[in-house]
mmCIF file of C-alpha atoms in Angstrom:
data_model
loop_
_atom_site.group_PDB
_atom_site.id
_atom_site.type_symbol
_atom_site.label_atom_id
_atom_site.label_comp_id
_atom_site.label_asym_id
_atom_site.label_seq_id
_atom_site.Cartn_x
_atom_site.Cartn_y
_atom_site.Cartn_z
ATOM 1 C CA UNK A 26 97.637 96.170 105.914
ATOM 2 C CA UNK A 27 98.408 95.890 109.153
ATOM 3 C CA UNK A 28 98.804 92.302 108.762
ATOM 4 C CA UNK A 29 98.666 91.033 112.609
ATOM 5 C CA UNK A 30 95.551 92.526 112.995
ATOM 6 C CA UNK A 31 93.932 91.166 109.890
ATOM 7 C CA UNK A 32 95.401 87.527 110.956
ATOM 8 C CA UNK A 33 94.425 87.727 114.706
ATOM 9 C CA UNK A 34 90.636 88.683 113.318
ATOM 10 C CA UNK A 35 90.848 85.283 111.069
ATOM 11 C CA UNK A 36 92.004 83.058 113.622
ATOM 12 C CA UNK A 37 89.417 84.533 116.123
ATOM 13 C CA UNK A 38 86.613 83.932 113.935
ATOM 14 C CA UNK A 39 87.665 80.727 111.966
ATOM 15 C CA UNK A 40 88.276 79.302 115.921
ATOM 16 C CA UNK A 41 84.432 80.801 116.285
ATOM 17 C CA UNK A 42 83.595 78.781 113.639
ATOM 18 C CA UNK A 43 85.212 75.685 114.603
ATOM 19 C CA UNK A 44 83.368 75.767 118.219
ATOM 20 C CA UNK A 45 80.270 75.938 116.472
ATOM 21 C CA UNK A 46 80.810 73.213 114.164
ATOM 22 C CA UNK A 47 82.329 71.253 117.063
ATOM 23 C CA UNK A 48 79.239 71.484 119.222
ATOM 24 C CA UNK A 49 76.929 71.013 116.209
ATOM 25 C CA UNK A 50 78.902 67.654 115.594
ATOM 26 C CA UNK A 51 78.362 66.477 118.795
ATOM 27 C CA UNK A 52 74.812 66.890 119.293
ATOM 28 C CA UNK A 53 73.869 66.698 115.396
ATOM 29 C CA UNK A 54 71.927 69.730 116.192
ATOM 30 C CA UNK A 55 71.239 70.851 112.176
ATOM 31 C CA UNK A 56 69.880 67.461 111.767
ATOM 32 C CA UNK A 57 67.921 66.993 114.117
ATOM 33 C CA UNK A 58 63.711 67.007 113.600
ATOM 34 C CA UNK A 59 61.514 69.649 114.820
ATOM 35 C CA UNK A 60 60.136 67.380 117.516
ATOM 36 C CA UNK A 61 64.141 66.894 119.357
ATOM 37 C CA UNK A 62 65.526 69.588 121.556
ATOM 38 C CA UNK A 63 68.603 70.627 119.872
ATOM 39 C CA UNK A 64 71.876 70.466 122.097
ATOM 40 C CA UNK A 65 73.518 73.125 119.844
ATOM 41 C CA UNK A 66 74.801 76.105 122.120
ATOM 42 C CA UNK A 67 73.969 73.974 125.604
ATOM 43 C CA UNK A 68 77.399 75.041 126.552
ATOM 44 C CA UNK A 69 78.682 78.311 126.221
ATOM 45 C CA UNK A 70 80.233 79.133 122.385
ATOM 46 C CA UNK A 71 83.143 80.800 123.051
ATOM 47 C CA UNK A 72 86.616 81.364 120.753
ATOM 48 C CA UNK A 73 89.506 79.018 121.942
ATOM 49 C CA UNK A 74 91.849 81.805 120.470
ATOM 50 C CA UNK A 75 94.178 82.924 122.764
ATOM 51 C CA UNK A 76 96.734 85.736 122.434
ATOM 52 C CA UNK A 77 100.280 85.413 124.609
ATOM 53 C CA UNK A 78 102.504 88.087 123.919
ATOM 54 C CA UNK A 79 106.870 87.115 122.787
ATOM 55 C CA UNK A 80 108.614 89.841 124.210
ATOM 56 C CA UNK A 81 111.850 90.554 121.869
ATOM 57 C CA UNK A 82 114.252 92.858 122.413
ATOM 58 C CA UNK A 83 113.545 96.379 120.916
ATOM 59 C CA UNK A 84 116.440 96.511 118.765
ATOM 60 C CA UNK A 85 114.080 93.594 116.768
ATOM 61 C CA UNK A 86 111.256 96.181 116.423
ATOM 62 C CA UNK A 87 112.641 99.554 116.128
ATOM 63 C CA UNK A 88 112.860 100.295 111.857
ATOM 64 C CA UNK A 89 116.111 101.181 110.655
ATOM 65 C CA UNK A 90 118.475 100.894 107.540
ATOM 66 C CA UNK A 91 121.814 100.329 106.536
ATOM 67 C CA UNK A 92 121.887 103.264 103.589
ATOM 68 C CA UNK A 93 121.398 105.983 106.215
ATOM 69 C CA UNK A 94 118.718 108.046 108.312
ATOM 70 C CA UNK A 95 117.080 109.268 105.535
ATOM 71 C CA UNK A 96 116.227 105.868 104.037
ATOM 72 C CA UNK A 97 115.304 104.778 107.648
ATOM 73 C CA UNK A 98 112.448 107.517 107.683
ATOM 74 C CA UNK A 99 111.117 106.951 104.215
ATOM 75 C CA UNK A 100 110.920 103.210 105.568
ATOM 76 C CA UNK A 101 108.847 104.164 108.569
ATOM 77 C CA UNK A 102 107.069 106.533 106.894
ATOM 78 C CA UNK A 103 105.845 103.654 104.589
ATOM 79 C CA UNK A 104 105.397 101.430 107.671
ATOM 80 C CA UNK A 105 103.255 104.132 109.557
ATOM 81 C CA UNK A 106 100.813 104.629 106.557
ATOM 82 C CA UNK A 107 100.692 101.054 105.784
ATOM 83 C CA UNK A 108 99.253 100.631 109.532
ATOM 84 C CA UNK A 109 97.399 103.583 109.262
ATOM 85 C CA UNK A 110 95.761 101.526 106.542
ATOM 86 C CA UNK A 111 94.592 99.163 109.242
ATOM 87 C CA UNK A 112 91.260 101.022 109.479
ATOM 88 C CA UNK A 113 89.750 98.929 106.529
ATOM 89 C CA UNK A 114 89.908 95.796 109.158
ATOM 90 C CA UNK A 115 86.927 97.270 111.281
ATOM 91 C CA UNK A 116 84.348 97.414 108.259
ATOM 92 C CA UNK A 117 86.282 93.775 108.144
ATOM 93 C CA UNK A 118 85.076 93.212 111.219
ATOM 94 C CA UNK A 119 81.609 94.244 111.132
ATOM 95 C CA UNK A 120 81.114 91.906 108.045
ATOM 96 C CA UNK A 121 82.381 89.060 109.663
ATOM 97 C CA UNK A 122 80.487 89.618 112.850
ATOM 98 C CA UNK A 123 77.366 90.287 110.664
ATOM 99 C CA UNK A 124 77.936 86.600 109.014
ATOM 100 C CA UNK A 125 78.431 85.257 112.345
ATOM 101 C CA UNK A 126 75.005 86.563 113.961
ATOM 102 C CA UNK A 127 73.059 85.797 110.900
ATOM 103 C CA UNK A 128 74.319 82.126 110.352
ATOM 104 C CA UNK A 129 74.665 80.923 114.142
ATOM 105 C CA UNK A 130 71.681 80.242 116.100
ATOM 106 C CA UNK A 131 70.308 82.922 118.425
ATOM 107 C CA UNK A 132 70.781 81.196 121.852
ATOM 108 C CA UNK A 133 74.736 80.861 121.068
ATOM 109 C CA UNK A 134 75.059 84.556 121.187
ATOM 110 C CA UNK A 135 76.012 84.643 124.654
ATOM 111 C CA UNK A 136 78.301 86.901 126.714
ATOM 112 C CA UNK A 137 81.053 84.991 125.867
ATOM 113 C CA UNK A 138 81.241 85.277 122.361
ATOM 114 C CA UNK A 139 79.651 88.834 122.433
ATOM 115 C CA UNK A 140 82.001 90.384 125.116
ATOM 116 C CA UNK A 141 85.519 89.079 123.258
ATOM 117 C CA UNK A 142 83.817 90.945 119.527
ATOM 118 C CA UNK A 143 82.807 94.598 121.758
ATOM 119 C CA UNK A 144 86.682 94.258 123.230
ATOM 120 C CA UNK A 145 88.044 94.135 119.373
ATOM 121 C CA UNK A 146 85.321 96.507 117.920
ATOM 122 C CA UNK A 147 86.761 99.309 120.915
ATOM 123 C CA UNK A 148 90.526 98.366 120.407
ATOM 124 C CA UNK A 149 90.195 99.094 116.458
ATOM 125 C CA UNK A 150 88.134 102.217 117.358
ATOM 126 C CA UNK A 151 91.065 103.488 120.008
ATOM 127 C CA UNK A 152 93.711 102.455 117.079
ATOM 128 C CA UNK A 153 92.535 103.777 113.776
ATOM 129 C CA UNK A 154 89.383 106.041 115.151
ATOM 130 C CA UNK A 155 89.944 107.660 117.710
ATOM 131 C CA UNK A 156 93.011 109.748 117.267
ATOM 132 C CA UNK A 157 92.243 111.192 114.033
ATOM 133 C CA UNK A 158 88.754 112.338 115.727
ATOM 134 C CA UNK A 159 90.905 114.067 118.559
ATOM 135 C CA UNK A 160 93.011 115.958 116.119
ATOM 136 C CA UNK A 161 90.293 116.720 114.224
ATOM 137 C CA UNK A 162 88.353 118.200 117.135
ATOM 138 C CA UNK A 163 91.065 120.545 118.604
ATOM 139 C CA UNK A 164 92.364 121.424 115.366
ATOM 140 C CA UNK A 165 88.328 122.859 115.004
ATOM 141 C CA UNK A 166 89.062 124.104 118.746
ATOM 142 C CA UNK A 167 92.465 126.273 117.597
ATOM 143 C CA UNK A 168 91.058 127.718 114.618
ATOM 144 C CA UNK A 169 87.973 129.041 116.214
ATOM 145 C CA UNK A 170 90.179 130.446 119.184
ATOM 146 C CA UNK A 171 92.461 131.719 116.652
ATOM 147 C CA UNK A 172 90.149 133.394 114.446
ATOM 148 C CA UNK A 173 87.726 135.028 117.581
ATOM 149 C CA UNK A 174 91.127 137.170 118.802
ATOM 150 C CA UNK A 175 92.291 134.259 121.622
ATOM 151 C CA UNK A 176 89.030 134.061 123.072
ATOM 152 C CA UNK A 177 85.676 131.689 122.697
ATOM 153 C CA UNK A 178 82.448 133.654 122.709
ATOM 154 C CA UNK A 179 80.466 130.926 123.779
ATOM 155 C CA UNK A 180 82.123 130.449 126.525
ATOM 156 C CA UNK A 181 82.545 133.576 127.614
ATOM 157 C CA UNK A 182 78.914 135.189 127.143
ATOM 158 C CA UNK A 183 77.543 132.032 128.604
ATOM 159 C CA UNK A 184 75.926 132.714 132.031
ATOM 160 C CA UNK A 185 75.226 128.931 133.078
ATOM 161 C CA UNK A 186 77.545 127.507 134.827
ATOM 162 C CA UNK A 187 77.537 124.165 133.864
ATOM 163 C CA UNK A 188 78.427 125.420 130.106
ATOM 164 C CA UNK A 189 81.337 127.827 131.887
ATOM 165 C CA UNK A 190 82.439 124.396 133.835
ATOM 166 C CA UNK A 191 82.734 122.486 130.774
ATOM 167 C CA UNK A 192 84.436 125.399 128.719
ATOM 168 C CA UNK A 193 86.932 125.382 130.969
ATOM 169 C CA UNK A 194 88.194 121.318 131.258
ATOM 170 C CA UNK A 195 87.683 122.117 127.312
ATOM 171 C CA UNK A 196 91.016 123.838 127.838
ATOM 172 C CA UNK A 197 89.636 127.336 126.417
ATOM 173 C CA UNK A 198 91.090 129.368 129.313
ATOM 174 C CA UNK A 199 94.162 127.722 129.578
ATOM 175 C CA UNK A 200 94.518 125.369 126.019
ATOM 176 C CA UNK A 201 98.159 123.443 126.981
ATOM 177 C CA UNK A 202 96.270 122.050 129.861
ATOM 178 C CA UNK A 203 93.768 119.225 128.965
ATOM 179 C CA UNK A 204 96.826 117.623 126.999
ATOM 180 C CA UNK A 205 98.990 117.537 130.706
ATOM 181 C CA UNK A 206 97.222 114.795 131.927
ATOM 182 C CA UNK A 207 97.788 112.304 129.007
ATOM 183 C CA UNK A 208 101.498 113.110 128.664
ATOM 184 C CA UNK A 209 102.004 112.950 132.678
ATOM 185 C CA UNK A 210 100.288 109.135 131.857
ATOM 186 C CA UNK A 211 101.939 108.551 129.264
ATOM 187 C CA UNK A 212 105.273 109.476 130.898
ATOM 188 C CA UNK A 213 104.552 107.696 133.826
ATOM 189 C CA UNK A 214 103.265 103.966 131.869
ATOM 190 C CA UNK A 215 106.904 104.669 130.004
ATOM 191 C CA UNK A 216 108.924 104.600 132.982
ATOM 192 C CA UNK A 217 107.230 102.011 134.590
ATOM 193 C CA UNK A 218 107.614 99.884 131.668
ATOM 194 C CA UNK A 219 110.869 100.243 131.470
ATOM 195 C CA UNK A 220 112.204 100.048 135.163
ATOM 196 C CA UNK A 221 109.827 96.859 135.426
ATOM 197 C CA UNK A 222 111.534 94.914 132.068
ATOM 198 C CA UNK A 223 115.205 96.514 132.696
ATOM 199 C CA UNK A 224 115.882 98.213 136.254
ATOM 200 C CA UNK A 225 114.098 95.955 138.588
ATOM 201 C CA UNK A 226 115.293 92.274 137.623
ATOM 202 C CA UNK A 227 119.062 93.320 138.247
ATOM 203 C CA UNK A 228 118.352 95.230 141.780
ATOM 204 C CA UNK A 229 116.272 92.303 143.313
ATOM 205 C CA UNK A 230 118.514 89.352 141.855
ATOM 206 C CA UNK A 231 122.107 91.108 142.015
ATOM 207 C CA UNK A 232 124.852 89.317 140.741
ATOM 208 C CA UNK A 233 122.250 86.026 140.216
ATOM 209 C CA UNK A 234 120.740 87.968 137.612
ATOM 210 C CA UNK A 235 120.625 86.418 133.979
ATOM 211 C CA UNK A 236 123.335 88.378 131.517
ATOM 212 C CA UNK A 237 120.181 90.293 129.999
ATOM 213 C CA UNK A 238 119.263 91.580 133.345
ATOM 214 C CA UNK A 239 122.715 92.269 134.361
ATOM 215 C CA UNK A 240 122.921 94.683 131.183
ATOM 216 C CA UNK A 241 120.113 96.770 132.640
ATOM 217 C CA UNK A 242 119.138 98.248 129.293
ATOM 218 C CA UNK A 243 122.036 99.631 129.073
ATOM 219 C CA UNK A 244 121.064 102.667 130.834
ATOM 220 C CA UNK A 245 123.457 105.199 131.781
ATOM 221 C CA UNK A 246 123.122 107.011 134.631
ATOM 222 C CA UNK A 247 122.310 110.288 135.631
ATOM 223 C CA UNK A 248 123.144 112.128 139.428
ATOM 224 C CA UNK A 249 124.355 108.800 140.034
ATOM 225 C CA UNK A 250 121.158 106.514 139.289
ATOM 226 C CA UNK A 251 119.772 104.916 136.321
ATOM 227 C CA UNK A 252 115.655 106.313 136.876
ATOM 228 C CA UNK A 253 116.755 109.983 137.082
ATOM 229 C CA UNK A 254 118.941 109.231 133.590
ATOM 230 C CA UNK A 255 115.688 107.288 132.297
ATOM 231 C CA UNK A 256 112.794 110.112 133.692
ATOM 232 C CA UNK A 257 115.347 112.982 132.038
ATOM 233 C CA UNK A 258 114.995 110.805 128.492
ATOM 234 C CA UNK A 259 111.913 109.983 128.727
ATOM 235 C CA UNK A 260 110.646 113.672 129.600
ATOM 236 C CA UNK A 261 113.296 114.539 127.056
ATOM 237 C CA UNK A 262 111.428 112.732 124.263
ATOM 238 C CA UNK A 263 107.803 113.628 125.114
ATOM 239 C CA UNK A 264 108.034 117.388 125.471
ATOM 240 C CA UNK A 265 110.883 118.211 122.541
ATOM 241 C CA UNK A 266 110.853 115.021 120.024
ATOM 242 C CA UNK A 267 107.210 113.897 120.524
ATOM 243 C CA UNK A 268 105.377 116.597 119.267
ATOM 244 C CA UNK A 269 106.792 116.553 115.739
ATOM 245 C CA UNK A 270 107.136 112.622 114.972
ATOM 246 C CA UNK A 271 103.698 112.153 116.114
ATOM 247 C CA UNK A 272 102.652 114.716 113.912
ATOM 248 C CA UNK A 273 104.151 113.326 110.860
ATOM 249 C CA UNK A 274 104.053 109.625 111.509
ATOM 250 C CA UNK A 275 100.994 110.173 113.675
ATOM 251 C CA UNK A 276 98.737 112.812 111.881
ATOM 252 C CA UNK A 277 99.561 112.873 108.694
ATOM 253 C CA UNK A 278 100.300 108.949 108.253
ATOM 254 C CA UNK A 279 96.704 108.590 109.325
ATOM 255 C CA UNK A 280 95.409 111.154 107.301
ATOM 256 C CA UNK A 281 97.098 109.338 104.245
ATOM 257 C CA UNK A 282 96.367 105.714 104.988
ATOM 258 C CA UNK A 283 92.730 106.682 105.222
ATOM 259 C CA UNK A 284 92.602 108.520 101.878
ATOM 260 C CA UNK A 285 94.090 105.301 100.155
ATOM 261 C CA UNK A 286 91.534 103.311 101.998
ATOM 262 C CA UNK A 287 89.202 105.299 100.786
ATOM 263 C CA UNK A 288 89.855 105.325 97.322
ATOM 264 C CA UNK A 289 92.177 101.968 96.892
ATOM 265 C CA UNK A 290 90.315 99.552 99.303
ATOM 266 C CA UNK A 291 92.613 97.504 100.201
ATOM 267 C CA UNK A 292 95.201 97.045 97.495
ATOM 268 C CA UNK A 293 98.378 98.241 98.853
ATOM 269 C CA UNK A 294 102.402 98.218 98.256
ATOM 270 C CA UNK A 295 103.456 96.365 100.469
ATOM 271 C CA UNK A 296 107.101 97.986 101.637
ATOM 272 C CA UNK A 297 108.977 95.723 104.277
ATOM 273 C CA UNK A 298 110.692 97.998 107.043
ATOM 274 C CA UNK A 299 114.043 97.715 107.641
ATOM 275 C CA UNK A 300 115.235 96.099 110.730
ATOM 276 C CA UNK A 301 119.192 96.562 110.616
ATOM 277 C CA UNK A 302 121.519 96.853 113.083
ATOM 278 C CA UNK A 303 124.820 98.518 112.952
ATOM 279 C CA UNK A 304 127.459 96.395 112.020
ATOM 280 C CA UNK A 305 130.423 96.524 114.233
ATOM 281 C CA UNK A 306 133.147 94.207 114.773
ATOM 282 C CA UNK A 307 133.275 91.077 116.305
ATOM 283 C CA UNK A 308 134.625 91.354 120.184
ATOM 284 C CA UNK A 309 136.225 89.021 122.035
ATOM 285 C CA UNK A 310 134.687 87.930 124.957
ATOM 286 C CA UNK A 311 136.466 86.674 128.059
ATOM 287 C CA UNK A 312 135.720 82.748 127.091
ATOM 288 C CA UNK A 313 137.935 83.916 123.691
ATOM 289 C CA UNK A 314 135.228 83.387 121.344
ATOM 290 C CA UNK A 315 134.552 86.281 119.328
ATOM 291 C CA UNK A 316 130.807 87.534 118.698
ATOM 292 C CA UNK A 317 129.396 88.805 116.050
ATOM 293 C CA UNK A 318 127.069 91.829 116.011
ATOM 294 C CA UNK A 319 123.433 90.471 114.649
ATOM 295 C CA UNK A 320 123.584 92.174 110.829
ATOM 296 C CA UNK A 321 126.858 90.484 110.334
ATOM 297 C CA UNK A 322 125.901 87.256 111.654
ATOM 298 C CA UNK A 323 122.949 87.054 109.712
ATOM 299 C CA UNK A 324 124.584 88.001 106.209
ATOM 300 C CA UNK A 325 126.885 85.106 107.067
ATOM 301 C CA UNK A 326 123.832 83.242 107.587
ATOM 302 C CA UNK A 327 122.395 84.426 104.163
ATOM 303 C CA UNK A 328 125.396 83.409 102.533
ATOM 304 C CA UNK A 329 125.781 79.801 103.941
#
C-alpha cells in the first residue's frame, strides 16, 4: 500500500514493544510475586522512534516516464490509487493499538505513549478520511441546490438566526466562497515553501551561496523578480490545473482505492512509478569535465 506508512506504523510499535520489554527486563516486573511492587512502567513508556525528514530534490519525487505523457499518467494514476489504498493501515492501526492496551499493563498507558497513537490515528483520518467525506458532503450540497432551482429551502424559510448564520458560512448564498479560504492557504504554504528552500538561501548568502542555492530553483522571472514569476505559477496551477488533477488523481483515485480495499483487503499490484528524467547530452562544464544528465548516468551505472 502505501508502504511508508505501513513501515513507519511497524517501527513505532515494534520500538513500543521494545521499551516495554526493556523496562520489564530491568525490573523483572512479570516475575515478580504478588507481595513485590513491580518497577514495570516507573518511568514513562514512550516510543524511541523518531522521524527526520531527507529532503531530495523534486525531480527525485515527481513520476514520470521515458515512453511519453501518456504512460507517465497511467503510472501516477496507479501510484495515486495504490496510496489511496493506504486507508486499510488505520483498521491496521486500531488492531495494533488494541494489542498494545490489552497486553501492557494499565499504569504504562501514559500521555506519552497515548498522545504519539491520537497524533497518527488524526494524520490517517486527514489522509485517507477526511477528503473523501468533504467531497462527499458538498457533492450532497450541489445536488440539493441544483435540484431546489439554485436555492436551499431550509435555509431560506428558516427564521432563526443562528440556522441563517450557519447557512450562510455553508456557502449556500454564495457556494465558490467557503473553498477561498483553503486555496488562499494553500497558495500561500506553496509560496512560502518554496521562497524558503529556493529564493531565500541565494539572497542572504550571495555569491557564498552553495551551487544548489545559487541555481535558485531555477526560477525565471517575472516583472523583473523571481516571487511575482513564482505567485503567477503558483496561482496559475491552483485556479486552472488544480481543479481537474485533483479530481481525477484526487477523487476518483480515492474512490477506487477504497472499493479495492473493500473488496480485495489488502492484496494489491504493486506498479512501481516511474522516476525518469529527460535524457540530454552531456555538457561541458568550465573545469572541462563533461556531466551527464541523471537517466544517462544511471543506465551507465546499470550497465557496469
Amino acid at each position: 500500500i502505501a508502504e511508508d506508512h505501513h513501515a513507519f506504523l511497524r517501527c513505532f510499535f515494534y520500538s513500543t514493544r521494545a521499551a516495554a520489554l526493556g523496562l520489564a527486563s530491568c525490573s523483572d516486573a512479570f516475575g515478580a510475586s504478588s507481595d513485590e511492587e513491580p518497577l514495570l512502567c516507573a518511568r514513562p513508556l514512550a516510543p524511541k522512534l523518531r522521524l527526520r525528514p531527507l529532503y531530495l530534490p523534486v525531480k527525485a519525487t515527481s513520476v514520470a516516464s521515458n515512453e511519453g505523457c501518456r504512460r507517465s499518467w497511467c503510472d501516477r494514476w496507479a501510484q495515486a490509487t495504490r496510496h489511496s489504498q493506504g486507508v486499510a493501515e488505520l483498521s491496521y492501526l486500531v488492531l495494533a493499538t488494541w494489542d498494545m492496551a490489552r497486553l501492557l499493563p494499565a499504569r504504562c498507558l501514559t500521555l506519552p505513549i497515548l498522545l504519539p497513537i491520537g497524533r497518527l490515528f488524526l494524520r490517517l483520518m486527514y489522509i485517507h478520511c477526511l477528503p473523501s467525506c468533504q467531497f462527499v458532503a458538498t457533492a450532497v450540497l450541489i445536488w440539493h441546490f441544483l435540484s431546489h432551482g439554485w436555492r436551499v429551502p431550509v435555509c431560506e424559510d428558516s427564521e432563526r438566526r443562528t440556522l441563517d448564520v450557519l447557512c450562510a458560512l455553508a456557502g449556500t448564498r454564495v457556494p465558490t466562497w467557503p473553498v477561498m479560504l483553503p486555496i488562499a492557504m494553500i497558495f500561500a504554504a506553496n509560496v512560502s515553501v518554496i521562497s524558503a528552500s529556493f529564493l531565500k538561501p541565494f539572497e542572504r548568502r550571495g555569491s557564498a551561496a552553495s551551487l544548489w542555492h545559487r541555481e535558485g530553483g531555477g526560477m525565471q522571472t517575472a516583472q523583473g523578480s523571481a516571487r511575482v514569476s513564482l505567485a503567477l505559477r503558483v496561482a496559475v496551477d491552483l485556479v486552472v490545473i488544480g481543479a481537474p488533477v485533483s479530481f481525477v488523481y484526487g477523487v476518483l483515485a480515492a474512490l477506487f482505492g477504497i472499493w479495492n480495499v473493500c473488496w480485495r483487503g489488502n492484496r494489491i499490484t504493486y506498479v512501481t512509478a516511474s522516476k525518469a528524467l529527460l535524457v540530454r547530452p552531456p555538457t561541458p562544464t568550465p573545469t572541462g569535465h563533461r556531466v551527464l544528465s541523471r537517466s544517462r548516468s544511471n543506465s551507465i551505472a546499470a550497465q557496469s
